[in-house]
Amino acid sequence: MRSADERPRAQGGDGPGARPLTSAGTGGFVERHGLWDERQYVAAGHVRRVIDELGLDKVRFSFADQHGVLRGKTLTREAVPGALRSGVTAPSSLLLKDSSGRTVFPVFSGGDGLADGRFAGAGDIVLVPDMTTFRVLPWAERTGWILCDLYHPDGTPAAFCSRGLLRDRLAALADTGYDLTVGVELEFHVYRPASRPSGGGTAPVGVGRPGAPGPAPEVEPLSGGSQLLHEEGLDRLDELVDLLYRGLTGLDLPLRSLELEFGPSQLELTLDARGAARAADDALLARAAVRQICRRHGYHATFMARPAVAETASSGWHLHQSLRSRSTGEAAFDPAPGPRPGESAAQGEVLSSVGRHYLAGLLEHALAATVFTTPTVNGYKRYLPMSLAPDRVVWGIDNKGAMVRVVGAQGGGGARLENRSGEPAANPYLYIASQVVSGMDGMARRLDPGPPTTDPYDPAARGLPGSLAQALDALDADPVFAEALGEDVVSWLTTIKRAEFARYLAHVSDWEQREYFDLV
């Protein structure tokens, strides 16, 4: 134990914060309900030492809400031991809000109708930290961060914890003998605040209210666009690129590249492939890191698919996925040499039968899955022909216009599927879970994907939904997701998303004003 000046800080001492952090006793919520295994307890001991040795003052306890947005509380150093013992409480209504912060369900009238009334009255949920996710934030002074899972006060998993939903689907996949590996490619835009008239000052805060967000900040592009992977264009953004590199690698994220994309102010980050659960955590934290680092240095980053100032290019989330056998560790999508009976040469060369069945499941359930892969109103404005974004439910061999691009085994890596339909704002856990549900159904039913396309924008091919409303109708009509995730989960998500879409339809847009105000 190190020595400490225990006089209050107001009297010139170090105060109680200088004392080593202890476990502060046992018998709390976590132990009572058996929520940690030995690995968690070992990690907790390590975290206590790190907090003590680095003199951290604050720790953020965070969770991913239904929109893939981080929510939570920042606790003082003195409060951390109690949080490790018993978690952190938060209003359960955080899981019932649309993207504007409006609670969609009538929690105060007892009519929420969800999870046996567990959300009535907006009572608490408990954030239980996953100690293996602890980080020291490179951009926030003396601040740690922990990702949490959600539980009800009786110790049962919270009904709509998206991290838990993915974990359950991965366990179901494991029961069939496979583990999922995921690689992440996230496109995003970074702008600078728009120049203001003489007088300067900071941009005003866009004050809003639940159901009516405030105005978006006015911004200007950092690059002109149209020059994909232009080295000098990226060099002009070197200060920004270096900030992001240092922040992301400082979090031990498996950053693979930072690239200049096609659109004005558009960048892409890629993360090395790894287990699906960790990859989802990585994507969640990477997005938050990019936005927070940019804001602290005078930039505005957004993972919105098609900002109004994007001009020429929308942003996507290309999700690479492959299976490995749990018994042998072998890549399950790799084909045997030569075509199988009844297969074309092209099919036989790129995918095993397991891979073809999994691929067929992605195609079979593509319309319903877009609620998970493309959960915003804006994301559907990305589905345009001849745009390197898909608008048809087709697959192709190394074809970047197809919804699913099949990449053959090369350079020691196994064959993989790249779903190009997702938007970068998607909840990582729900996006990946939708792929597991779809792929498992294809495997269980031994579905066939048909031949690969050579014309990914063929008007005769089945189209992706044209709007969030169409996607929600498709999800209601596809029983596979309700069977796998639970009817309550599908009802919860569709209710929230229909409320968002209804607000969108009720809003008088600038397009309507321009089109009709002076005409009729």
Short mmCIF file of C-alpha atoms in Angstrom, two decimals:
data_model
loop_
_atom_site.label_atom_id
_atom_site.label_comp_id
_atom_site.label_asym_id
_atom_site.label_seq_id
_atom_site.Cartn_x
_atom_site.Cartn_y
_atom_site.Cartn_z
CA MET A 1 0.00 0.00 0.00
CA ARG A 2 1.46 3.34 -0.96
CA SER A 3 1.60 6.25 1.43
CA ALA A 4 -0.87 9.06 1.01
CA ASP A 5 -1.56 12.52 2.27
CA GLU A 6 -5.09 11.96 3.50
CA ARG A 7 -5.86 15.58 4.28
CA PRO A 8 -8.85 16.86 2.29
CA ARG A 9 -7.96 18.33 -1.07
CA ALA A 10 -9.31 21.69 0.11
CA GLN A 11 -6.53 21.68 2.72
CA GLY A 12 -3.78 20.91 0.25
CA GLY A 13 -3.75 17.10 0.63
CA ASP A 14 -4.37 14.32 -1.81
CA GLY A 15 -7.65 13.34 -0.20
CA PRO A 16 -9.12 9.84 -0.04
CA GLY A 17 -8.69 9.42 -3.79
CA ALA A 18 -4.99 8.82 -3.20
CA ARG A 19 -5.67 5.59 -1.30
CA PRO A 20 -5.43 2.30 -3.23
CA LEU A 21 -8.73 1.11 -4.62
CA THR A 22 -10.08 -1.97 -2.88
CA SER A 23 -12.88 -4.37 -3.61
CA ALA A 24 -14.96 -2.66 -0.90
CA GLY A 25 -16.42 -5.90 0.38
CA THR A 26 -18.47 -8.70 -1.15
CA GLY A 27 -22.03 -9.86 -1.34
CA GLY A 28 -23.35 -7.37 -3.84
CA PHE A 29 -25.68 -7.77 -6.83
CA VAL A 30 -23.01 -9.34 -9.06
CA GLU A 31 -22.01 -12.05 -6.59
CA ARG A 32 -25.53 -12.69 -5.37
CA HIS A 33 -26.76 -13.52 -8.88
CA GLY A 34 -23.57 -15.22 -10.09
CA LEU A 35 -23.04 -12.79 -12.96
CA TRP A 36 -19.24 -13.00 -13.13
CA ASP A 37 -17.04 -16.00 -13.84
CA GLU A 38 -13.46 -16.37 -12.61
CA ARG A 39 -12.13 -14.46 -15.61
CA GLN A 40 -14.23 -11.43 -14.65
CA TYR A 41 -13.01 -11.46 -11.07
CA VAL A 42 -9.39 -11.68 -12.21
CA ALA A 43 -9.95 -8.79 -14.63
CA ALA A 44 -11.61 -6.75 -11.85
CA GLY A 45 -8.51 -7.13 -9.70
CA HIS A 46 -6.36 -5.93 -12.59
CA VAL A 47 -8.65 -2.96 -13.22
CA ARG A 48 -8.47 -1.91 -9.57
CA ARG A 49 -4.67 -1.93 -9.77
CA VAL A 50 -4.64 0.09 -13.00
CA ILE A 51 -7.01 2.70 -11.59
CA ASP A 52 -4.81 3.00 -8.52
CA GLU A 53 -1.46 3.08 -10.34
CA LEU A 54 -2.55 5.58 -12.98
CA GLY A 55 -4.53 7.71 -10.55
CA LEU A 56 -7.69 7.66 -12.63
CA ASP A 57 -10.35 10.04 -11.32
CA LYS A 58 -13.37 8.84 -13.30
CA VAL A 59 -14.67 5.71 -15.00
CA ARG A 60 -17.44 5.64 -17.58
CA PHE A 61 -19.88 2.72 -17.27
CA SER A 62 -21.52 2.41 -20.70
CA PHE A 63 -23.91 0.20 -22.65
CA ALA A 64 -25.18 0.09 -26.21
CA ASP A 65 -28.82 1.10 -26.58
CA GLN A 66 -31.10 -0.17 -29.33
CA HIS A 67 -29.65 2.36 -31.79
CA GLY A 68 -26.06 1.33 -31.08
CA VAL A 69 -25.49 4.59 -29.18
CA LEU A 70 -23.48 4.52 -25.95
CA ARG A 71 -25.42 5.44 -22.81
CA GLY A 72 -24.31 5.31 -19.20
CA LYS A 73 -22.87 7.14 -16.22
CA THR A 74 -19.47 8.52 -15.26
CA LEU A 75 -18.54 7.49 -11.72
CA THR A 76 -15.93 8.98 -9.46
CA ARG A 77 -13.00 6.89 -8.36
CA GLU A 78 -14.51 6.51 -4.91
CA ALA A 79 -17.75 5.11 -6.34
CA VAL A 80 -16.11 2.51 -8.59
CA PRO A 81 -15.73 -0.31 -6.01
CA GLY A 82 -19.44 -0.23 -5.26
CA ALA A 83 -20.23 -0.32 -8.98
CA LEU A 84 -18.00 -3.36 -9.46
CA ARG A 85 -19.81 -5.07 -6.63
CA SER A 86 -23.41 -4.15 -7.46
CA GLY A 87 -23.50 -2.56 -10.89
CA VAL A 88 -24.94 0.84 -11.82
CA THR A 89 -28.64 1.58 -12.08
CA ALA A 90 -30.29 3.50 -14.92
CA PRO A 91 -33.89 4.07 -16.07
CA SER A 92 -35.20 1.12 -18.05
CA SER A 93 -36.97 3.54 -20.39
CA LEU A 94 -33.60 4.10 -22.09
CA LEU A 95 -34.38 0.86 -23.95
CA LEU A 96 -37.77 2.15 -25.12
CA LYS A 97 -36.78 5.37 -26.88
CA ASP A 98 -36.64 6.24 -30.54
CA SER A 99 -33.66 8.05 -32.04
CA SER A 100 -34.98 11.46 -30.87
CA GLY A 101 -34.98 10.39 -27.21
CA ARG A 102 -38.78 10.04 -27.04
CA THR A 103 -40.10 7.09 -25.05
CA VAL A 104 -42.33 5.21 -27.48
CA PHE A 105 -44.15 2.93 -25.02
CA PRO A 106 -46.66 4.18 -22.38
CA VAL A 107 -44.60 3.15 -19.36
CA PHE A 108 -46.49 5.28 -16.85
CA SER A 109 -49.92 3.92 -17.69
CA GLY A 110 -48.91 0.31 -17.14
CA GLY A 111 -49.51 -0.38 -20.80
CA ASP A 112 -46.02 -1.01 -22.04
CA GLY A 113 -46.99 -4.60 -22.86
CA LEU A 114 -43.39 -5.75 -22.95
CA ALA A 115 -41.42 -8.38 -21.05
CA ASP A 116 -44.21 -9.17 -18.60
CA GLY A 117 -44.51 -5.52 -17.56
CA ARG A 118 -40.87 -5.23 -16.47
CA PHE A 119 -40.62 -1.75 -18.01
CA ALA A 120 -43.76 -0.30 -16.45
CA GLY A 121 -43.08 2.83 -14.44
CA ALA A 122 -39.65 3.31 -16.05
CA GLY A 123 -38.06 1.39 -13.16
CA ASP A 124 -34.38 0.62 -13.08
CA ILE A 125 -32.17 -1.71 -15.04
CA VAL A 126 -28.72 -2.61 -13.73
CA LEU A 127 -25.54 -2.06 -15.73
CA VAL A 128 -23.15 -4.88 -14.84
CA PRO A 129 -19.61 -4.18 -16.06
CA ASP A 130 -17.78 -6.64 -18.29
CA MET A 131 -14.36 -6.16 -16.75
CA THR A 132 -12.57 -7.61 -19.78
CA THR A 133 -13.60 -4.52 -21.78
CA PHE A 134 -11.89 -1.96 -19.52
CA ARG A 135 -9.93 0.77 -21.31
CA VAL A 136 -8.11 3.94 -20.34
CA LEU A 137 -9.40 6.61 -22.74
CA PRO A 138 -6.48 8.28 -24.57
CA TRP A 139 -8.41 11.51 -25.21
CA ALA A 140 -10.05 12.05 -21.80
CA GLU A 141 -7.74 12.92 -18.90
CA ARG A 142 -7.52 10.33 -16.10
CA THR A 143 -10.65 8.55 -17.34
CA GLY A 144 -11.42 4.86 -17.71
CA TRP A 145 -14.21 3.13 -19.62
CA ILE A 146 -16.07 -0.15 -19.17
CA LEU A 147 -18.76 -1.72 -21.37
CA CYS A 148 -21.70 -3.18 -19.47
CA ASP A 149 -24.39 -5.80 -19.89
CA LEU A 150 -27.94 -5.10 -18.76
CA TYR A 151 -29.96 -6.94 -16.12
CA HIS A 152 -33.31 -6.56 -14.42
CA PRO A 153 -33.24 -5.99 -10.63
CA ASP A 154 -34.02 -9.68 -10.04
CA GLY A 155 -30.77 -10.67 -11.74
CA THR A 156 -32.26 -11.91 -15.01
CA PRO A 157 -30.82 -10.58 -18.30
CA ALA A 158 -32.59 -7.43 -19.48
CA ALA A 159 -35.07 -8.28 -22.20
CA PHE A 160 -33.71 -5.90 -24.83
CA CYS A 161 -29.97 -5.81 -24.17
CA SER A 162 -28.64 -5.98 -27.74
CA ARG A 163 -25.23 -7.25 -26.58
CA GLY A 164 -26.99 -10.11 -24.82
CA LEU A 165 -29.12 -10.86 -27.88
CA LEU A 166 -26.01 -11.32 -30.00
CA ARG A 167 -24.38 -13.47 -27.34
CA ASP A 168 -27.44 -15.76 -27.34
CA ARG A 169 -27.37 -16.14 -31.13
CA LEU A 170 -23.65 -16.91 -31.12
CA ALA A 171 -24.26 -19.57 -28.47
CA ALA A 172 -26.95 -21.11 -30.69
CA LEU A 173 -24.50 -21.09 -33.60
CA ALA A 174 -21.87 -22.73 -31.38
CA ASP A 175 -24.34 -25.50 -30.62
CA THR A 176 -24.33 -26.34 -34.33
CA GLY A 177 -20.53 -26.64 -34.28
CA TYR A 178 -19.42 -23.26 -35.63
CA ASP A 179 -17.96 -19.94 -34.50
CA LEU A 180 -18.41 -16.70 -36.46
CA THR A 181 -15.51 -14.47 -37.43
CA VAL A 182 -16.29 -10.88 -38.43
CA GLY A 183 -14.28 -8.16 -40.15
CA VAL A 184 -15.45 -4.54 -40.05
CA GLU A 185 -15.22 -1.80 -42.69
CA LEU A 186 -16.87 1.46 -41.58
CA GLU A 187 -17.20 4.49 -43.84
CA PHE A 188 -17.88 7.90 -42.30
CA HIS A 189 -17.70 11.62 -42.97
CA VAL A 190 -15.68 14.26 -41.09
CA TYR A 191 -16.37 17.97 -41.51
CA ARG A 192 -15.26 21.25 -39.98
CA PRO A 193 -17.77 23.73 -38.52
CA ALA A 194 -19.00 26.18 -41.15
CA SER A 195 -17.38 29.59 -41.27
CA ARG A 196 -19.43 32.18 -39.45
CA PRO A 197 -19.90 35.89 -40.21
CA SER A 198 -17.58 38.36 -38.56
CA GLY A 199 -18.05 38.31 -34.83
CA GLY A 200 -16.96 34.66 -34.59
CA GLY A 201 -17.81 32.71 -31.52
CA THR A 202 -18.70 29.07 -31.26
CA ALA A 203 -21.60 27.57 -33.14
CA PRO A 204 -24.88 27.65 -31.22
CA VAL A 205 -26.10 24.46 -29.60
CA GLY A 206 -29.01 22.92 -31.52
CA VAL A 207 -31.44 22.66 -28.63
CA GLY A 208 -34.32 20.25 -29.18
CA ARG A 209 -36.66 18.03 -27.21
CA PRO A 210 -37.70 14.37 -27.33
CA GLY A 211 -39.55 13.88 -30.59
CA ALA A 212 -38.07 17.04 -32.11
CA PRO A 213 -34.26 17.16 -32.25
CA GLY A 214 -32.62 20.54 -32.65
CA PRO A 215 -31.07 21.73 -35.91
CA ALA A 216 -27.98 19.91 -37.17
CA PRO A 217 -24.69 21.82 -37.01
CA GLU A 218 -23.62 23.68 -40.14
CA VAL A 219 -20.44 22.19 -41.57
CA GLU A 220 -18.01 22.41 -44.48
CA PRO A 221 -16.13 19.58 -46.21
CA LEU A 222 -12.46 18.86 -45.58
CA SER A 223 -11.85 17.37 -49.03
CA GLY A 224 -13.32 17.78 -52.48
CA GLY A 225 -14.07 14.14 -53.19
CA SER A 226 -14.07 12.14 -56.43
CA GLN A 227 -10.49 10.90 -55.94
CA LEU A 228 -10.64 7.48 -54.31
CA LEU A 229 -7.55 6.51 -52.27
CA HIS A 230 -5.69 9.64 -53.44
CA GLU A 231 -2.47 9.74 -51.40
CA GLU A 232 -2.05 13.51 -51.51
CA GLY A 233 -5.70 13.95 -50.58
CA LEU A 234 -5.14 11.82 -47.48
CA ASP A 235 -1.90 13.64 -46.75
CA ARG A 236 -3.83 16.92 -46.56
CA LEU A 237 -5.81 15.31 -43.74
CA ASP A 238 -2.75 13.93 -41.99
CA GLU A 239 -3.38 15.83 -38.75
CA LEU A 240 -6.85 14.28 -38.52
CA VAL A 241 -5.64 10.84 -39.59
CA ASP A 242 -2.93 10.92 -36.94
CA LEU A 243 -5.42 11.92 -34.24
CA LEU A 244 -7.65 8.99 -35.18
CA TYR A 245 -4.75 6.57 -35.43
CA ARG A 246 -3.44 7.46 -31.99
CA GLY A 247 -6.87 7.36 -30.41
CA LEU A 248 -7.99 4.06 -31.93
CA THR A 249 -4.73 2.21 -31.39
CA GLY A 250 -4.52 3.69 -27.89
CA LEU A 251 -7.71 1.74 -27.16
CA ASP A 252 -6.05 -1.47 -28.44
CA LEU A 253 -8.58 -1.68 -31.26
CA PRO A 254 -7.32 -3.86 -34.14
CA LEU A 255 -7.06 -0.95 -36.57
CA ARG A 256 -5.97 -2.13 -40.00
CA SER A 257 -6.28 0.99 -42.17
CA LEU A 258 -7.53 4.56 -42.48
CA GLU A 259 -8.44 5.40 -46.07
CA LEU A 260 -9.67 8.31 -48.17
CA GLU A 261 -12.99 7.36 -49.72
CA PHE A 262 -14.75 8.61 -52.84
CA GLY A 263 -17.01 11.29 -51.39
CA PRO A 264 -16.17 14.76 -50.06
CA SER A 265 -14.90 14.52 -46.48
CA GLN A 266 -15.39 10.75 -46.55
CA LEU A 267 -13.04 8.31 -44.84
CA GLU A 268 -13.05 4.62 -44.05
CA LEU A 269 -11.58 2.64 -41.18
CA THR A 270 -11.07 -1.11 -41.29
CA LEU A 271 -10.54 -3.46 -38.34
CA ASP A 272 -8.88 -6.86 -38.41
CA ALA A 273 -11.25 -9.80 -38.35
CA ARG A 274 -11.86 -11.58 -35.07
CA GLY A 275 -14.59 -13.31 -33.07
CA ALA A 276 -18.03 -11.81 -33.70
CA ALA A 277 -18.70 -10.71 -30.11
CA ARG A 278 -15.40 -8.83 -29.85
CA ALA A 279 -15.82 -7.40 -33.36
CA ALA A 280 -19.19 -5.92 -32.33
CA ASP A 281 -17.60 -4.33 -29.25
CA ASP A 282 -14.79 -2.99 -31.45
CA ALA A 283 -17.20 -1.37 -33.92
CA LEU A 284 -19.20 0.24 -31.11
CA LEU A 285 -16.14 1.71 -29.43
CA ALA A 286 -14.48 2.75 -32.71
CA ARG A 287 -17.49 4.87 -33.70
CA ALA A 288 -17.67 6.54 -30.31
CA ALA A 289 -13.92 7.18 -30.35
CA VAL A 290 -13.99 8.78 -33.81
CA ARG A 291 -16.84 11.11 -32.88
CA GLN A 292 -15.39 12.13 -29.51
CA ILE A 293 -11.84 12.63 -30.79
CA CYS A 294 -13.07 14.71 -33.72
CA ARG A 295 -15.30 16.88 -31.55
CA ARG A 296 -12.45 17.61 -29.12
CA HIS A 297 -10.30 18.85 -32.01
CA GLY A 298 -12.87 21.03 -33.75
CA TYR A 299 -14.24 18.52 -36.27
CA HIS A 300 -17.67 16.96 -36.70
CA ALA A 301 -17.73 13.23 -37.51
CA THR A 302 -20.90 11.39 -38.52
CA PHE A 303 -21.70 7.78 -39.36
CA MET A 304 -24.99 8.84 -40.97
CA ALA A 305 -25.25 7.04 -44.31
CA ARG A 306 -26.08 9.98 -46.54
CA PRO A 307 -25.64 13.44 -44.99
CA ALA A 308 -27.15 16.32 -46.93
CA VAL A 309 -23.64 17.66 -47.54
CA ALA A 310 -22.33 14.29 -48.81
CA GLU A 311 -23.05 15.24 -52.45
CA THR A 312 -21.60 12.25 -54.30
CA ALA A 313 -21.15 9.25 -52.00
CA SER A 314 -23.04 7.55 -49.20
CA SER A 315 -21.34 5.66 -46.38
CA GLY A 316 -21.77 1.95 -45.81
CA TRP A 317 -20.77 -0.73 -43.34
CA HIS A 318 -19.33 -3.73 -45.17
CA LEU A 319 -19.55 -6.72 -42.84
CA HIS A 320 -17.18 -9.58 -43.62
CA GLN A 321 -18.17 -12.92 -42.11
CA SER A 322 -16.98 -16.50 -42.11
CA LEU A 323 -17.44 -19.63 -40.02
CA ARG A 324 -14.89 -21.90 -38.40
CA SER A 325 -15.45 -25.41 -37.16
CA ARG A 326 -15.32 -25.55 -33.37
CA SER A 327 -13.97 -29.09 -33.46
CA THR A 328 -11.19 -28.66 -36.03
CA GLY A 329 -10.65 -24.90 -36.29
CA GLU A 330 -10.86 -25.16 -40.07
CA ALA A 331 -12.44 -22.46 -42.24
CA ALA A 332 -15.93 -23.80 -42.94
CA PHE A 333 -16.56 -21.73 -46.08
CA ASP A 334 -13.49 -23.02 -47.93
CA PRO A 335 -14.48 -25.27 -50.82
CA ALA A 336 -13.18 -28.72 -51.61
CA PRO A 337 -11.07 -28.84 -54.77
CA GLY A 338 -13.21 -28.79 -57.90
CA PRO A 339 -17.00 -28.45 -58.24
CA ARG A 340 -19.38 -30.77 -56.42
CA PRO A 341 -22.03 -32.75 -58.31
CA GLY A 342 -24.68 -30.42 -59.67
CA GLU A 343 -22.59 -27.27 -59.07
CA SER A 344 -21.24 -24.88 -61.62
CA ALA A 345 -17.49 -24.49 -61.71
CA ALA A 346 -17.79 -20.99 -60.31
CA GLN A 347 -19.81 -22.16 -57.31
CA GLY A 348 -17.50 -25.05 -56.64
CA GLU A 349 -14.44 -22.85 -56.67
CA VAL A 350 -15.43 -20.24 -54.13
CA LEU A 351 -17.61 -21.75 -51.38
CA SER A 352 -18.22 -25.00 -49.53
CA SER A 353 -21.73 -26.36 -49.19
CA VAL A 354 -21.89 -24.84 -45.68
CA GLY A 355 -20.91 -21.49 -47.13
CA ARG A 356 -23.49 -21.72 -49.91
CA HIS A 357 -26.27 -22.58 -47.44
CA TYR A 358 -25.25 -19.71 -45.15
CA LEU A 359 -25.11 -17.33 -48.13
CA ALA A 360 -28.54 -18.49 -49.28
CA GLY A 361 -29.93 -17.66 -45.83
CA LEU A 362 -28.58 -14.10 -46.09
CA LEU A 363 -30.34 -13.70 -49.42
CA GLU A 364 -33.55 -15.41 -48.31
CA HIS A 365 -34.01 -13.07 -45.35
CA ALA A 366 -32.37 -9.96 -46.78
CA LEU A 367 -35.53 -7.84 -46.89
CA ALA A 368 -36.45 -8.44 -43.24
CA ALA A 369 -32.83 -8.18 -42.10
CA THR A 370 -32.53 -4.62 -43.42
CA VAL A 371 -34.33 -3.41 -40.27
CA PHE A 372 -31.17 -4.54 -38.45
CA THR A 373 -28.57 -3.72 -41.11
CA THR A 374 -30.11 -0.39 -42.13
CA PRO A 375 -32.18 0.87 -39.19
CA THR A 376 -32.49 4.58 -40.07
CA VAL A 377 -34.76 6.44 -42.47
CA ASN A 378 -31.71 7.96 -44.07
CA GLY A 379 -29.95 4.65 -44.76
CA TYR A 380 -32.36 3.66 -47.53
CA LYS A 381 -31.29 6.69 -49.58
CA ARG A 382 -27.98 4.87 -50.04
CA TYR A 383 -29.53 2.03 -52.09
CA LEU A 384 -28.84 3.43 -55.55
CA PRO A 385 -27.88 1.66 -58.79
CA MET A 386 -24.34 1.92 -60.14
CA SER A 387 -23.12 3.40 -56.85
CA LEU A 388 -20.94 0.68 -55.26
CA ALA A 389 -23.87 0.25 -52.87
CA PRO A 390 -26.36 -2.54 -53.53
CA ASP A 391 -30.00 -2.10 -54.42
CA ARG A 392 -30.76 -5.75 -55.36
CA VAL A 393 -30.74 -9.02 -53.41
CA VAL A 394 -28.02 -10.80 -55.37
CA TRP A 395 -24.58 -12.27 -54.77
CA GLY A 396 -21.49 -12.12 -56.89
CA ILE A 397 -17.94 -13.40 -56.98
CA ASP A 398 -15.72 -10.45 -56.01
CA ASN A 399 -18.43 -8.12 -57.34
CA LYS A 400 -18.70 -4.87 -55.36
CA GLY A 401 -22.10 -3.99 -56.76
CA ALA A 402 -23.73 -7.12 -55.33
CA MET A 403 -25.41 -7.18 -51.93
CA VAL A 404 -23.18 -10.09 -50.90
CA ARG A 405 -19.70 -10.25 -52.34
CA VAL A 406 -18.01 -13.64 -52.08
CA VAL A 407 -14.26 -13.46 -51.61
CA GLY A 408 -12.34 -16.68 -52.16
CA ALA A 409 -9.65 -18.06 -49.91
CA GLN A 410 -6.39 -16.25 -50.55
CA GLY A 411 -3.17 -15.38 -48.78
CA GLY A 412 -3.77 -17.92 -46.04
CA GLY A 413 -7.23 -16.54 -45.22
CA GLY A 414 -10.43 -18.50 -45.62
CA ALA A 415 -13.30 -17.75 -47.99
CA ARG A 416 -15.68 -15.12 -46.65
CA LEU A 417 -18.90 -13.29 -47.39
CA GLU A 418 -19.05 -9.50 -47.44
CA ASN A 419 -22.54 -8.11 -46.86
CA ARG A 420 -22.46 -4.62 -48.37
CA SER A 421 -26.05 -3.63 -47.52
CA GLY A 422 -25.48 -2.28 -44.01
CA GLU A 423 -25.18 1.34 -42.95
CA PRO A 424 -22.45 2.49 -40.54
CA ALA A 425 -24.99 3.74 -37.98
CA ALA A 426 -26.39 0.24 -37.38
CA ASN A 427 -26.33 -1.30 -33.91
CA PRO A 428 -23.35 -3.68 -34.23
CA TYR A 429 -24.93 -6.40 -32.10
CA LEU A 430 -28.24 -6.41 -33.93
CA TYR A 431 -26.56 -6.21 -37.35
CA ILE A 432 -24.37 -9.23 -36.66
CA ALA A 433 -27.19 -11.11 -34.92
CA SER A 434 -29.37 -10.70 -38.02
CA GLN A 435 -26.65 -12.34 -40.10
CA VAL A 436 -26.42 -15.27 -37.69
CA VAL A 437 -30.20 -15.77 -37.71
CA SER A 438 -30.34 -15.62 -41.50
CA GLY A 439 -27.31 -17.80 -42.11
CA MET A 440 -28.35 -20.44 -39.60
CA ASP A 441 -31.75 -20.77 -41.24
CA GLY A 442 -30.07 -21.23 -44.61
CA MET A 443 -27.87 -23.95 -43.13
CA ALA A 444 -30.74 -25.68 -41.34
CA ARG A 445 -32.89 -25.77 -44.47
CA ARG A 446 -29.94 -26.39 -46.83
CA LEU A 447 -30.99 -23.49 -49.03
CA ASP A 448 -29.23 -22.82 -52.32
CA PRO A 449 -28.21 -19.29 -53.36
CA GLY A 450 -28.48 -19.93 -57.10
CA PRO A 451 -25.85 -18.75 -59.57
CA PRO A 452 -23.76 -15.61 -58.97
CA THR A 453 -24.78 -12.43 -60.74
CA THR A 454 -22.81 -10.66 -63.40
CA ASP A 455 -25.28 -7.74 -63.41
CA PRO A 456 -25.80 -6.66 -59.78
CA TYR A 457 -28.17 -3.83 -60.73
CA ASP A 458 -30.40 -5.95 -62.98
CA PRO A 459 -33.91 -4.44 -62.70
CA ALA A 460 -35.39 -7.94 -62.89
CA ALA A 461 -33.67 -9.02 -59.66
CA ARG A 462 -35.47 -8.73 -56.32
CA GLY A 463 -34.92 -5.24 -54.92
CA LEU A 464 -33.93 -4.23 -51.41
CA PRO A 465 -36.60 -2.28 -49.50
CA GLY A 466 -37.05 1.29 -50.69
CA SER A 467 -37.77 2.63 -47.22
CA LEU A 468 -37.66 1.77 -43.54
CA ALA A 469 -41.43 1.22 -43.66
CA GLN A 470 -41.06 -1.43 -46.38
CA ALA A 471 -38.33 -3.13 -44.38
CA LEU A 472 -40.53 -3.21 -41.28
CA ASP A 473 -43.34 -4.81 -43.27
CA ALA A 474 -40.87 -7.42 -44.50
CA LEU A 475 -39.74 -8.15 -40.94
CA ASP A 476 -43.34 -8.59 -39.80
CA ALA A 477 -43.86 -11.07 -42.65
CA ASP A 478 -40.73 -13.13 -41.95
CA PRO A 479 -41.22 -15.44 -38.92
CA VAL A 480 -37.57 -16.51 -38.67
CA PHE A 481 -36.48 -13.49 -36.63
CA ALA A 482 -39.35 -13.75 -34.14
CA GLU A 483 -38.59 -17.45 -33.70
CA ALA A 484 -34.88 -16.84 -33.11
CA LEU A 485 -34.91 -13.56 -31.16
CA GLY A 486 -38.38 -13.77 -29.61
CA GLU A 487 -41.66 -12.13 -30.59
CA ASP A 488 -41.19 -9.51 -27.86
CA VAL A 489 -37.87 -8.43 -29.36
CA VAL A 490 -39.27 -8.02 -32.87
CA SER A 491 -42.35 -6.19 -31.55
CA TRP A 492 -40.15 -3.91 -29.43
CA LEU A 493 -37.90 -2.96 -32.32
CA THR A 494 -40.62 -2.53 -34.94
CA THR A 495 -42.69 -0.36 -32.59
CA ILE A 496 -39.74 1.96 -32.01
CA LYS A 497 -38.86 2.13 -35.69
CA ARG A 498 -42.43 2.70 -36.83
CA ALA A 499 -42.66 5.61 -34.40
CA GLU A 500 -39.52 7.09 -35.99
CA PHE A 501 -40.91 6.65 -39.48
CA ALA A 502 -44.22 8.24 -38.50
CA ARG A 503 -42.37 11.33 -37.26
CA TYR A 504 -40.46 11.44 -40.53
CA LEU A 505 -43.68 11.35 -42.58
CA ALA A 506 -45.24 14.08 -40.46
CA HIS A 507 -42.33 16.46 -40.98
CA VAL A 508 -42.60 19.09 -43.75
CA SER A 509 -39.23 18.81 -45.49
CA ASP A 510 -37.19 21.40 -47.34
CA TRP A 511 -37.88 19.40 -50.54
CA GLU A 512 -41.65 19.91 -50.14
CA GLN A 513 -41.15 23.60 -49.39
CA ARG A 514 -39.00 24.10 -52.50
CA GLU A 515 -41.26 21.99 -54.71
CA TYR A 516 -44.68 23.40 -53.88
CA PHE A 517 -44.53 26.63 -51.87
CA ASP A 518 -44.13 28.94 -54.86
CA LEU A 519 -45.85 26.70 -57.40
CA VAL A 520 -49.36 26.05 -56.14
#
